[in-house]
Amino acid sequence: MYFTLKGKVEEINKQAGEKKDGSVWTKYAVVLAWNDNRQYDNHAVVNVWGDTFDKMNLKQGEVVEVDCDIDAREYNGRWYNDITAFRRHASKNANDDANDNQFGIPDDIGF
């Protein structure tokens, strides 16, 4: 199962390394920000792997909507979340708002 996250790209950090077999991997940590009528912005770091990042064409300062997987792993008795984006949605228009329903939850779910 995946979820959709919508926000403004605040920062993009490139990370690279080498596997044991000598091949190179590249991962980007993308910081997304949004505000759902709170005093302070919400932020999430979303990881995007090399080729996927190239296809998404993310730019700092733009509002994007991406599909993400979330997973958790345990290390030394502590748990860490990992959010990985795998697909970018086409922009509906140039005036998309990062504050509008960033989780893709229907407005009429009946609560």
PDB file of N, CA and C in Angstrom:
ATOM      1  N   MET A   1       0.842  -1.177   0.000  1.00  0.00           N
ATOM      2  CA  MET A   1       0.000   0.000   0.000  1.00  0.00           C
ATOM      3  C   MET A   1       0.889   1.242   0.000  1.00  0.00           C
ATOM      4  N   TYR A   2       0.436   2.282  -0.658  1.00  0.00           N
ATOM      5  CA  TYR A   2       1.220   3.506  -0.716  1.00  0.00           C
ATOM      6  C   TYR A   2       0.321   4.694  -0.369  1.00  0.00           C
ATOM      7  N   PHE A   3       0.935   5.844  -0.170  1.00  0.00           N
ATOM      8  CA  PHE A   3       0.184   7.067   0.077  1.00  0.00           C
ATOM      9  C   PHE A   3       0.754   8.178  -0.779  1.00  0.00           C
ATOM     10  N   THR A   4      -0.044   9.228  -0.957  1.00  0.00           N
ATOM     11  CA  THR A   4       0.360  10.373  -1.751  1.00  0.00           C
ATOM     12  C   THR A   4       0.702  11.526  -0.817  1.00  0.00           C
ATOM     13  N   LEU A   5       1.823  12.153  -1.052  1.00  0.00           N
ATOM     14  CA  LEU A   5       2.271  13.283  -0.254  1.00  0.00           C
ATOM     15  C   LEU A   5       2.448  14.480  -1.173  1.00  0.00           C
ATOM     16  N   LYS A   6       1.912  15.622  -0.761  1.00  0.00           N
ATOM     17  CA  LYS A   6       2.007  16.846  -1.558  1.00  0.00           C
ATOM     18  C   LYS A   6       2.680  17.923  -0.726  1.00  0.00           C
ATOM     19  N   GLY A   7       3.696  18.560  -1.293  1.00  0.00           N
ATOM     20  CA  GLY A   7       4.384  19.607  -0.557  1.00  0.00           C
ATOM     21  C   GLY A   7       5.368  20.344  -1.438  1.00  0.00           C
ATOM     22  N   LYS A   8       5.968  21.353  -0.851  1.00  0.00           N
ATOM     23  CA  LYS A   8       6.962  22.173  -1.545  1.00  0.00           C
ATOM     24  C   LYS A   8       8.345  21.572  -1.298  1.00  0.00           C
ATOM     25  N   VAL A   9       9.126  21.434  -2.362  1.00  0.00           N
ATOM     26  CA  VAL A   9      10.485  20.909  -2.238  1.00  0.00           C
ATOM     27  C   VAL A   9      11.354  22.003  -1.620  1.00  0.00           C
ATOM     28  N   GLU A  10      11.790  21.784  -0.370  1.00  0.00           N
ATOM     29  CA  GLU A  10      12.606  22.785   0.317  1.00  0.00           C
ATOM     30  C   GLU A  10      14.101  22.537   0.144  1.00  0.00           C
ATOM     31  N   GLU A  11      14.469  21.266   0.025  1.00  0.00           N
ATOM     32  CA  GLU A  11      15.890  20.952  -0.038  1.00  0.00           C
ATOM     33  C   GLU A  11      16.064  19.596  -0.727  1.00  0.00           C
ATOM     34  N   ILE A  12      17.163  19.447  -1.461  1.00  0.00           N
ATOM     35  CA  ILE A  12      17.510  18.182  -2.100  1.00  0.00           C
ATOM     36  C   ILE A  12      18.969  17.883  -1.765  1.00  0.00           C
ATOM     37  N   ASN A  13      19.204  16.747  -1.113  1.00  0.00           N
ATOM     38  CA  ASN A  13      20.563  16.342  -0.746  1.00  0.00           C
ATOM     39  C   ASN A  13      20.915  15.032  -1.430  1.00  0.00           C
ATOM     40  N   LYS A  14      22.003  15.035  -2.175  1.00  0.00           N
ATOM     41  CA  LYS A  14      22.440  13.846  -2.906  1.00  0.00           C
ATOM     42  C   LYS A  14      23.386  13.024  -2.038  1.00  0.00           C
ATOM     43  N   GLN A  15      23.149  11.721  -2.041  1.00  0.00           N
ATOM     44  CA  GLN A  15      24.021  10.784  -1.346  1.00  0.00           C
ATOM     45  C   GLN A  15      24.437   9.722  -2.352  1.00  0.00           C
ATOM     46  N   ALA A  16      25.694   9.320  -2.315  1.00  0.00           N
ATOM     47  CA  ALA A  16      26.176   8.306  -3.254  1.00  0.00           C
ATOM     48  C   ALA A  16      27.139   7.381  -2.530  1.00  0.00           C
ATOM     49  N   GLY A  17      27.259   6.189  -3.069  1.00  0.00           N
ATOM     50  CA  GLY A  17      28.172   5.214  -2.492  1.00  0.00           C
ATOM     51  C   GLY A  17      28.466   4.114  -3.484  1.00  0.00           C
ATOM     52  N   GLU A  18      29.242   3.151  -3.011  1.00  0.00           N
ATOM     53  CA  GLU A  18      29.631   2.038  -3.875  1.00  0.00           C
ATOM     54  C   GLU A  18      29.278   0.731  -3.190  1.00  0.00           C
ATOM     55  N   LYS A  19      28.688  -0.182  -3.960  1.00  0.00           N
ATOM     56  CA  LYS A  19      28.349  -1.511  -3.454  1.00  0.00           C
ATOM     57  C   LYS A  19      29.596  -2.387  -3.438  1.00  0.00           C
ATOM     58  N   LYS A  20      29.494  -3.543  -2.795  1.00  0.00           N
ATOM     59  CA  LYS A  20      30.622  -4.483  -2.739  1.00  0.00           C
ATOM     60  C   LYS A  20      31.058  -4.937  -4.127  1.00  0.00           C
ATOM     61  N   ASP A  21      30.100  -4.998  -5.070  1.00  0.00           N
ATOM     62  CA  ASP A  21      30.441  -5.445  -6.421  1.00  0.00           C
ATOM     63  C   ASP A  21      31.041  -4.327  -7.284  1.00  0.00           C
ATOM     64  N   GLY A  22      31.210  -3.130  -6.700  1.00  0.00           N
ATOM     65  CA  GLY A  22      31.822  -2.020  -7.421  1.00  0.00           C
ATOM     66  C   GLY A  22      30.845  -1.089  -8.113  1.00  0.00           C
ATOM     67  N   SER A  23      29.580  -1.475  -8.176  1.00  0.00           N
ATOM     68  CA  SER A  23      28.589  -0.589  -8.810  1.00  0.00           C
ATOM     69  C   SER A  23      28.260   0.580  -7.880  1.00  0.00           C
ATOM     70  N   VAL A  24      27.879   1.675  -8.478  1.00  0.00           N
ATOM     71  CA  VAL A  24      27.606   2.910  -7.736  1.00  0.00           C
ATOM     72  C   VAL A  24      26.104   3.080  -7.554  1.00  0.00           C
ATOM     73  N   TRP A  25      25.686   3.509  -6.350  1.00  0.00           N
ATOM     74  CA  TRP A  25      24.286   3.827  -6.104  1.00  0.00           C
ATOM     75  C   TRP A  25      24.171   5.309  -5.776  1.00  0.00           C
ATOM     76  N   THR A  26      23.013   5.870  -6.079  1.00  0.00           N
ATOM     77  CA  THR A  26      22.733   7.276  -5.781  1.00  0.00           C
ATOM     78  C   THR A  26      21.342   7.367  -5.173  1.00  0.00           C
ATOM     79  N   LYS A  27      21.240   8.121  -4.099  1.00  0.00           N
ATOM     80  CA  LYS A  27      19.965   8.340  -3.432  1.00  0.00           C
ATOM     81  C   LYS A  27      19.860   9.824  -3.109  1.00  0.00           C
ATOM     82  N   TYR A  28      18.660  10.365  -3.225  1.00  0.00           N
ATOM     83  CA  TYR A  28      18.417  11.769  -2.915  1.00  0.00           C
ATOM     84  C   TYR A  28      17.468  11.858  -1.734  1.00  0.00           C
ATOM     85  N   ALA A  29      17.832  12.665  -0.737  1.00  0.00           N
ATOM     86  CA  ALA A  29      16.949  12.950   0.390  1.00  0.00           C
ATOM     87  C   ALA A  29      16.257  14.277   0.072  1.00  0.00           C
ATOM     88  N   VAL A  30      14.952  14.218  -0.183  1.00  0.00           N
ATOM     89  CA  VAL A  30      14.181  15.393  -0.577  1.00  0.00           C
ATOM     90  C   VAL A  30      13.328  15.831   0.608  1.00  0.00           C
ATOM     91  N   VAL A  31      13.481  17.078   1.032  1.00  0.00           N
ATOM     92  CA  VAL A  31      12.697  17.615   2.135  1.00  0.00           C
ATOM     93  C   VAL A  31      11.456  18.294   1.565  1.00  0.00           C
ATOM     94  N   LEU A  32      10.276  17.765   1.918  1.00  0.00           N
ATOM     95  CA  LEU A  32       9.002  18.360   1.505  1.00  0.00           C
ATOM     96  C   LEU A  32       8.384  19.076   2.695  1.00  0.00           C
ATOM     97  N   ALA A  33       7.764  20.225   2.442  1.00  0.00           N
ATOM     98  CA  ALA A  33       7.112  21.002   3.495  1.00  0.00           C
ATOM     99  C   ALA A  33       5.686  21.335   3.083  1.00  0.00           C
ATOM    100  N   TRP A  34       4.784  21.334   4.044  1.00  0.00           N
ATOM    101  CA  TRP A  34       3.400  21.730   3.812  1.00  0.00           C
ATOM    102  C   TRP A  34       2.848  22.286   5.109  1.00  0.00           C
ATOM    103  N   ASN A  35       1.751  22.984   5.019  1.00  0.00           N
ATOM    104  CA  ASN A  35       1.116  23.552   6.198  1.00  0.00           C
ATOM    105  C   ASN A  35      -0.377  23.329   6.093  1.00  0.00           C
ATOM    106  N   ASP A  36      -0.920  22.607   7.041  1.00  0.00           N
ATOM    107  CA  ASP A  36      -2.360  22.361   7.049  1.00  0.00           C
ATOM    108  C   ASP A  36      -3.024  23.208   8.136  1.00  0.00           C
ATOM    109  N   ASN A  37      -2.856  24.520   7.984  1.00  0.00           N
ATOM    110  CA  ASN A  37      -3.453  25.516   8.867  1.00  0.00           C
ATOM    111  C   ASN A  37      -2.962  25.399  10.303  1.00  0.00           C
ATOM    112  N   ARG A  38      -1.699  25.144  10.468  1.00  0.00           N
ATOM    113  CA  ARG A  38      -1.073  25.110  11.787  1.00  0.00           C
ATOM    114  C   ARG A  38      -0.096  26.273  11.886  1.00  0.00           C
ATOM    115  N   GLN A  39       0.410  26.503  13.080  1.00  0.00           N
ATOM    116  CA  GLN A  39       1.327  27.611  13.287  1.00  0.00           C
ATOM    117  C   GLN A  39       2.647  27.403  12.540  1.00  0.00           C
ATOM    118  N   TYR A  40       3.109  26.153  12.504  1.00  0.00           N
ATOM    119  CA  TYR A  40       4.387  25.861  11.866  1.00  0.00           C
ATOM    120  C   TYR A  40       4.194  24.859  10.732  1.00  0.00           C
ATOM    121  N   ASP A  41       5.102  24.887   9.766  1.00  0.00           N
ATOM    122  CA  ASP A  41       5.048  23.943   8.650  1.00  0.00           C
ATOM    123  C   ASP A  41       5.366  22.528   9.118  1.00  0.00           C
ATOM    124  N   ASN A  42       4.798  21.552   8.436  1.00  0.00           N
ATOM    125  CA  ASN A  42       5.164  20.151   8.611  1.00  0.00           C
ATOM    126  C   ASN A  42       6.233  19.829   7.576  1.00  0.00           C
ATOM    127  N   HIS A  43       7.128  18.903   7.919  1.00  0.00           N
ATOM    128  CA  HIS A  43       8.200  18.503   7.017  1.00  0.00           C
ATOM    129  C   HIS A  43       8.321  16.982   6.995  1.00  0.00           C
ATOM    130  N   ALA A  44       8.748  16.453   5.871  1.00  0.00           N
ATOM    131  CA  ALA A  44       9.068  15.033   5.752  1.00  0.00           C
ATOM    132  C   ALA A  44      10.260  14.891   4.818  1.00  0.00           C
ATOM    133  N   VAL A  45      11.153  13.978   5.171  1.00  0.00           N
ATOM    134  CA  VAL A  45      12.263  13.645   4.288  1.00  0.00           C
ATOM    135  C   VAL A  45      11.840  12.417   3.497  1.00  0.00           C
ATOM    136  N   VAL A  46      11.854  12.551   2.182  1.00  0.00           N
ATOM    137  CA  VAL A  46      11.445  11.485   1.281  1.00  0.00           C
ATOM    138  C   VAL A  46      12.664  11.069   0.471  1.00  0.00           C
ATOM    139  N   ASN A  47      12.987   9.782   0.502  1.00  0.00           N
ATOM    140  CA  ASN A  47      14.118   9.271  -0.270  1.00  0.00           C
ATOM    141  C   ASN A  47      13.676   8.931  -1.685  1.00  0.00           C
ATOM    142  N   VAL A  48      14.519   9.281  -2.648  1.00  0.00           N
ATOM    143  CA  VAL A  48      14.261   8.962  -4.045  1.00  0.00           C
ATOM    144  C   VAL A  48      15.556   8.382  -4.615  1.00  0.00           C
ATOM    145  N   TRP A  49      15.477   7.167  -5.180  1.00  0.00           N
ATOM    146  CA  TRP A  49      16.659   6.501  -5.723  1.00  0.00           C
ATOM    147  C   TRP A  49      16.989   7.012  -7.114  1.00  0.00           C
ATOM    148  N   GLY A  50      18.257   6.991  -7.482  1.00  0.00           N
ATOM    149  CA  GLY A  50      18.864   7.509  -8.701  1.00  0.00           C
ATOM    150  C   GLY A  50      18.011   7.674  -9.938  1.00  0.00           C
ATOM    151  N   ASP A  51      17.688   6.590 -10.636  1.00  0.00           N
ATOM    152  CA  ASP A  51      16.940   6.682 -11.890  1.00  0.00           C
ATOM    153  C   ASP A  51      15.552   7.272 -11.677  1.00  0.00           C
ATOM    154  N   THR A  52      14.935   6.941 -10.562  1.00  0.00           N
ATOM    155  CA  THR A  52      13.603   7.472 -10.259  1.00  0.00           C
ATOM    156  C   THR A  52      13.666   8.985 -10.080  1.00  0.00           C
ATOM    157  N   PHE A  53      14.716   9.467  -9.423  1.00  0.00           N
ATOM    158  CA  PHE A  53      14.884  10.911  -9.240  1.00  0.00           C
ATOM    159  C   PHE A  53      15.004  11.609 -10.586  1.00  0.00           C
ATOM    160  N   ASP A  54      15.781  11.019 -11.489  1.00  0.00           N
ATOM    161  CA  ASP A  54      15.954  11.609 -12.824  1.00  0.00           C
ATOM    162  C   ASP A  54      14.618  11.700 -13.561  1.00  0.00           C
ATOM    163  N   LYS A  55      13.788  10.673 -13.453  1.00  0.00           N
ATOM    164  CA  LYS A  55      12.479  10.660 -14.118  1.00  0.00           C
ATOM    165  C   LYS A  55      11.519  11.679 -13.500  1.00  0.00           C
ATOM    166  N   MET A  56      11.608  11.881 -12.178  1.00  0.00           N
ATOM    167  CA  MET A  56      10.686  12.800 -11.492  1.00  0.00           C
ATOM    168  C   MET A  56      10.991  14.264 -11.793  1.00  0.00           C
ATOM    169  N   ASN A  57      12.262  14.579 -12.090  1.00  0.00           N
ATOM    170  CA  ASN A  57      12.653  15.945 -12.415  1.00  0.00           C
ATOM    171  C   ASN A  57      12.233  16.932 -11.322  1.00  0.00           C
ATOM    172  N   LEU A  58      12.588  16.624 -10.083  1.00  0.00           N
ATOM    173  CA  LEU A  58      12.245  17.490  -8.953  1.00  0.00           C
ATOM    174  C   LEU A  58      13.171  18.695  -8.900  1.00  0.00           C
ATOM    175  N   LYS A  59      12.597  19.854  -8.591  1.00  0.00           N
ATOM    176  CA  LYS A  59      13.356  21.103  -8.494  1.00  0.00           C
ATOM    177  C   LYS A  59      13.027  21.782  -7.162  1.00  0.00           C
ATOM    178  N   GLN A  60      14.041  22.350  -6.549  1.00  0.00           N
ATOM    179  CA  GLN A  60      13.846  23.061  -5.300  1.00  0.00           C
ATOM    180  C   GLN A  60      12.884  24.230  -5.507  1.00  0.00           C
ATOM    181  N   GLY A  61      11.924  24.383  -4.585  1.00  0.00           N
ATOM    182  CA  GLY A  61      10.978  25.490  -4.636  1.00  0.00           C
ATOM    183  C   GLY A  61       9.649  25.161  -5.284  1.00  0.00           C
ATOM    184  N   GLU A  62       9.554  24.042  -6.002  1.00  0.00           N
ATOM    185  CA  GLU A  62       8.287  23.716  -6.659  1.00  0.00           C
ATOM    186  C   GLU A  62       7.399  22.861  -5.760  1.00  0.00           C
ATOM    187  N   VAL A  63       6.100  22.932  -5.998  1.00  0.00           N
ATOM    188  CA  VAL A  63       5.128  22.114  -5.282  1.00  0.00           C
ATOM    189  C   VAL A  63       4.924  20.838  -6.087  1.00  0.00           C
ATOM    190  N   VAL A  64       5.077  19.699  -5.401  1.00  0.00           N
ATOM    191  CA  VAL A  64       4.964  18.411  -6.073  1.00  0.00           C
ATOM    192  C   VAL A  64       4.013  17.495  -5.312  1.00  0.00           C
ATOM    193  N   GLU A  65       3.543  16.486  -6.018  1.00  0.00           N
ATOM    194  CA  GLU A  65       2.708  15.445  -5.437  1.00  0.00           C
ATOM    195  C   GLU A  65       3.337  14.114  -5.837  1.00  0.00           C
ATOM    196  N   VAL A  66       3.748  13.319  -4.821  1.00  0.00           N
ATOM    197  CA  VAL A  66       4.446  12.066  -5.097  1.00  0.00           C
ATOM    198  C   VAL A  66       3.783  10.910  -4.366  1.00  0.00           C
ATOM    199  N   ASP A  67       3.852   9.727  -4.975  1.00  0.00           N
ATOM    200  CA  ASP A  67       3.406   8.495  -4.326  1.00  0.00           C
ATOM    201  C   ASP A  67       4.590   7.917  -3.581  1.00  0.00           C
ATOM    202  N   CYS A  68       4.331   7.458  -2.347  1.00  0.00           N
ATOM    203  CA  CYS A  68       5.407   6.988  -1.480  1.00  0.00           C
ATOM    204  C   CYS A  68       5.063   5.658  -0.815  1.00  0.00           C
ATOM    205  N   ASP A  69       6.098   4.872  -0.554  1.00  0.00           N
ATOM    206  CA  ASP A  69       6.009   3.699   0.303  1.00  0.00           C
ATOM    207  C   ASP A  69       6.605   4.089   1.643  1.00  0.00           C
ATOM    208  N   ILE A  70       6.085   3.510   2.710  1.00  0.00           N
ATOM    209  CA  ILE A  70       6.666   3.747   4.024  1.00  0.00           C
ATOM    210  C   ILE A  70       7.006   2.403   4.645  1.00  0.00           C
ATOM    211  N   ASP A  71       8.163   2.347   5.268  1.00  0.00           N
ATOM    212  CA  ASP A  71       8.624   1.127   5.906  1.00  0.00           C
ATOM    213  C   ASP A  71       9.362   1.528   7.175  1.00  0.00           C
ATOM    214  N   ALA A  72       9.562   0.582   8.054  1.00  0.00           N
ATOM    215  CA  ALA A  72      10.319   0.831   9.281  1.00  0.00           C
ATOM    216  C   ALA A  72      11.303  -0.311   9.468  1.00  0.00           C
ATOM    217  N   ARG A  73      12.415   0.001  10.105  1.00  0.00           N
ATOM    218  CA  ARG A  73      13.407  -1.026  10.389  1.00  0.00           C
ATOM    219  C   ARG A  73      13.958  -0.810  11.793  1.00  0.00           C
ATOM    220  N   GLU A  74      14.396  -1.889  12.385  1.00  0.00           N
ATOM    221  CA  GLU A  74      14.932  -1.844  13.744  1.00  0.00           C
ATOM    222  C   GLU A  74      16.448  -1.893  13.688  1.00  0.00           C
ATOM    223  N   TYR A  75      17.092  -1.071  14.484  1.00  0.00           N
ATOM    224  CA  TYR A  75      18.541  -1.082  14.596  1.00  0.00           C
ATOM    225  C   TYR A  75      18.897  -0.813  16.051  1.00  0.00           C
ATOM    226  N   ASN A  76      19.600  -1.750  16.669  1.00  0.00           N
ATOM    227  CA  ASN A  76      20.012  -1.624  18.080  1.00  0.00           C
ATOM    228  C   ASN A  76      18.854  -1.278  19.004  1.00  0.00           C
ATOM    229  N   GLY A  77      17.716  -1.919  18.789  1.00  0.00           N
ATOM    230  CA  GLY A  77      16.570  -1.727  19.675  1.00  0.00           C
ATOM    231  C   GLY A  77      15.743  -0.484  19.409  1.00  0.00           C
ATOM    232  N   ARG A  78      16.096   0.282  18.392  1.00  0.00           N
ATOM    233  CA  ARG A  78      15.324   1.477  18.043  1.00  0.00           C
ATOM    234  C   ARG A  78      14.745   1.302  16.648  1.00  0.00           C
ATOM    235  N   TRP A  79      13.608   1.933  16.399  1.00  0.00           N
ATOM    236  CA  TRP A  79      12.924   1.832  15.110  1.00  0.00           C
ATOM    237  C   TRP A  79      13.062   3.123  14.330  1.00  0.00           C
ATOM    238  N   TYR A  80      13.259   2.985  13.016  1.00  0.00           N
ATOM    239  CA  TYR A  80      13.435   4.131  12.129  1.00  0.00           C
ATOM    240  C   TYR A  80      12.495   3.991  10.936  1.00  0.00           C
ATOM    241  N   ASN A  81      11.816   5.090  10.589  1.00  0.00           N
ATOM    242  CA  ASN A  81      10.937   5.105   9.421  1.00  0.00           C
ATOM    243  C   ASN A  81      11.730   5.430   8.165  1.00  0.00           C
ATOM    244  N   ASP A  82      11.266   4.900   7.057  1.00  0.00           N
ATOM    245  CA  ASP A  82      11.881   5.177   5.764  1.00  0.00           C
ATOM    246  C   ASP A  82      10.753   5.446   4.773  1.00  0.00           C
ATOM    247  N   ILE A  83      10.712   6.656   4.235  1.00  0.00           N
ATOM    248  CA  ILE A  83       9.702   7.034   3.248  1.00  0.00           C
ATOM    249  C   ILE A  83      10.403   7.133   1.896  1.00  0.00           C
ATOM    250  N   THR A  84       9.935   6.353   0.926  1.00  0.00           N
ATOM    251  CA  THR A  84      10.549   6.324  -0.401  1.00  0.00           C
ATOM    252  C   THR A  84       9.519   6.695  -1.457  1.00  0.00           C
ATOM    253  N   ALA A  85       9.815   7.741  -2.226  1.00  0.00           N
ATOM    254  CA  ALA A  85       8.932   8.156  -3.320  1.00  0.00           C
ATOM    255  C   ALA A  85       9.270   7.339  -4.555  1.00  0.00           C
ATOM    256  N   PHE A  86       8.227   6.906  -5.278  1.00  0.00           N
ATOM    257  CA  PHE A  86       8.475   6.105  -6.472  1.00  0.00           C
ATOM    258  C   PHE A  86       7.768   6.643  -7.714  1.00  0.00           C
ATOM    259  N   ARG A  87       6.884   7.638  -7.541  1.00  0.00           N
ATOM    260  CA  ARG A  87       6.184   8.185  -8.713  1.00  0.00           C
ATOM    261  C   ARG A  87       5.754   9.620  -8.411  1.00  0.00           C
ATOM    262  N   ARG A  88       5.881  10.478  -9.431  1.00  0.00           N
ATOM    263  CA  ARG A  88       5.418  11.860  -9.324  1.00  0.00           C
ATOM    264  C   ARG A  88       4.154  12.025 -10.156  1.00  0.00           C
ATOM    265  N   HIS A  89       3.185  12.736  -9.593  1.00  0.00           N
ATOM    266  CA  HIS A  89       1.958  13.035 -10.336  1.00  0.00           C
ATOM    267  C   HIS A  89       2.189  14.252 -11.217  1.00  0.00           C
ATOM    268  N   ALA A  90       1.546  14.278 -12.363  1.00  0.00           N
ATOM    269  CA  ALA A  90       1.608  15.448 -13.237  1.00  0.00           C
ATOM    270  C   ALA A  90       0.912  16.608 -12.539  1.00  0.00           C
ATOM    271  N   SER A  91       1.465  17.798 -12.676  1.00  0.00           N
ATOM    272  CA  SER A  91       0.856  18.983 -12.072  1.00  0.00           C
ATOM    273  C   SER A  91      -0.475  19.277 -12.727  1.00  0.00           C
ATOM    274  N   LYS A  92      -1.481  19.574 -11.882  1.00  0.00           N
ATOM    275  CA  LYS A  92      -2.803  19.920 -12.413  1.00  0.00           C
ATOM    276  C   LYS A  92      -2.793  21.307 -13.020  1.00  0.00           C
ATOM    277  N   ASN A  93      -2.115  22.239 -12.328  1.00  0.00           N
ATOM    278  CA  ASN A  93      -1.943  23.590 -12.859  1.00  0.00           C
ATOM    279  C   ASN A  93      -0.787  24.250 -12.139  1.00  0.00           C
ATOM    280  N   ALA A  94      -0.375  25.391 -12.618  1.00  0.00           N
ATOM    281  CA  ALA A  94       0.796  26.073 -12.061  1.00  0.00           C
ATOM    282  C   ALA A  94       0.543  26.641 -10.686  1.00  0.00           C
ATOM    283  N   ASN A  95      -0.708  26.743 -10.256  1.00  0.00           N
ATOM    284  CA  ASN A  95      -1.033  27.353  -8.967  1.00  0.00           C
ATOM    285  C   ASN A  95      -1.387  26.326  -7.912  1.00  0.00           C
ATOM    286  N   ASP A  96      -0.918  25.076  -8.039  1.00  0.00           N
ATOM    287  CA  ASP A  96      -1.183  24.066  -7.025  1.00  0.00           C
ATOM    288  C   ASP A  96      -0.707  24.571  -5.676  1.00  0.00           C
ATOM    289  N   ASP A  97      -1.462  24.260  -4.637  1.00  0.00           N
ATOM    290  CA  ASP A  97      -1.162  24.744  -3.307  1.00  0.00           C
ATOM    291  C   ASP A  97      -0.656  23.599  -2.446  1.00  0.00           C
ATOM    292  N   ALA A  98       0.476  23.770  -1.785  1.00  0.00           N
ATOM    293  CA  ALA A  98       1.059  22.726  -0.939  1.00  0.00           C
ATOM    294  C   ALA A  98       0.225  22.473   0.310  1.00  0.00           C
ATOM    295  N   ASN A  99      -0.765  23.302   0.589  1.00  0.00           N
ATOM    296  CA  ASN A  99      -1.569  23.134   1.786  1.00  0.00           C
ATOM    297  C   ASN A  99      -2.850  22.355   1.521  1.00  0.00           C
ATOM    298  N   ASP A 100      -3.096  21.950   0.310  1.00  0.00           N
ATOM    299  CA  ASP A 100      -4.363  21.350  -0.074  1.00  0.00           C
ATOM    300  C   ASP A 100      -4.318  19.828  -0.034  1.00  0.00           C
ATOM    301  N   ASN A 101      -4.889  19.235   1.018  1.00  0.00           N
ATOM    302  CA  ASN A 101      -5.098  17.795   1.105  1.00  0.00           C
ATOM    303  C   ASN A 101      -3.850  16.998   0.737  1.00  0.00           C
ATOM    304  N   GLN A 102      -2.736  17.217   1.447  1.00  0.00           N
ATOM    305  CA  GLN A 102      -1.460  16.651   1.066  1.00  0.00           C
ATOM    306  C   GLN A 102      -1.368  15.139   1.175  1.00  0.00           C
ATOM    307  N   PHE A 103      -2.303  14.482   1.858  1.00  0.00           N
ATOM    308  CA  PHE A 103      -2.223  13.031   2.002  1.00  0.00           C
ATOM    309  C   PHE A 103      -3.160  12.305   1.061  1.00  0.00           C
ATOM    310  N   GLY A 104      -3.876  12.993   0.192  1.00  0.00           N
ATOM    311  CA  GLY A 104      -4.741  12.343  -0.759  1.00  0.00           C
ATOM    312  C   GLY A 104      -5.952  11.704  -0.116  1.00  0.00           C
ATOM    313  N   ILE A 105      -6.351  12.184   1.065  1.00  0.00           N
ATOM    314  CA  ILE A 105      -7.499  11.634   1.780  1.00  0.00           C
ATOM    315  C   ILE A 105      -8.760  12.325   1.279  1.00  0.00           C
ATOM    316  N   PRO A 106      -9.793  11.593   0.908  1.00  0.00           N
ATOM    317  CA  PRO A 106     -11.029  12.236   0.458  1.00  0.00           C
ATOM    318  C   PRO A 106     -11.595  13.150   1.525  1.00  0.00           C
ATOM    319  N   ASP A 107     -12.168  14.286   1.097  1.00  0.00           N
ATOM    320  CA  ASP A 107     -12.733  15.244   2.045  1.00  0.00           C
ATOM    321  C   ASP A 107     -14.032  14.753   2.664  1.00  0.00           C
ATOM    322  N   ASP A 108     -14.679  13.773   2.064  1.00  0.00           N
ATOM    323  CA  ASP A 108     -15.997  13.329   2.529  1.00  0.00           C
ATOM    324  C   ASP A 108     -15.958  11.919   3.126  1.00  0.00           C
ATOM    325  N   ILE A 109     -14.968  11.636   3.987  1.00  0.00           N
ATOM    326  CA  ILE A 109     -14.844  10.282   4.506  1.00  0.00           C
ATOM    327  C   ILE A 109     -15.815   9.989   5.645  1.00  0.00           C
ATOM    328  N   GLY A 110     -16.592  10.959   6.090  1.00  0.00           N
ATOM    329  CA  GLY A 110     -17.658  10.700   7.034  1.00  0.00           C
ATOM    330  C   GLY A 110     -17.314  10.741   8.508  1.00  0.00           C
ATOM    331  N   PHE A 111     -16.273  11.435   8.891  1.00  0.00           N
ATOM    332  CA  PHE A 111     -15.962  11.572  10.309  1.00  0.00           C
ATOM    333  C   PHE A 111     -16.761  12.695  10.891  1.00  0.00           C
TER     334      PHE A 111
END
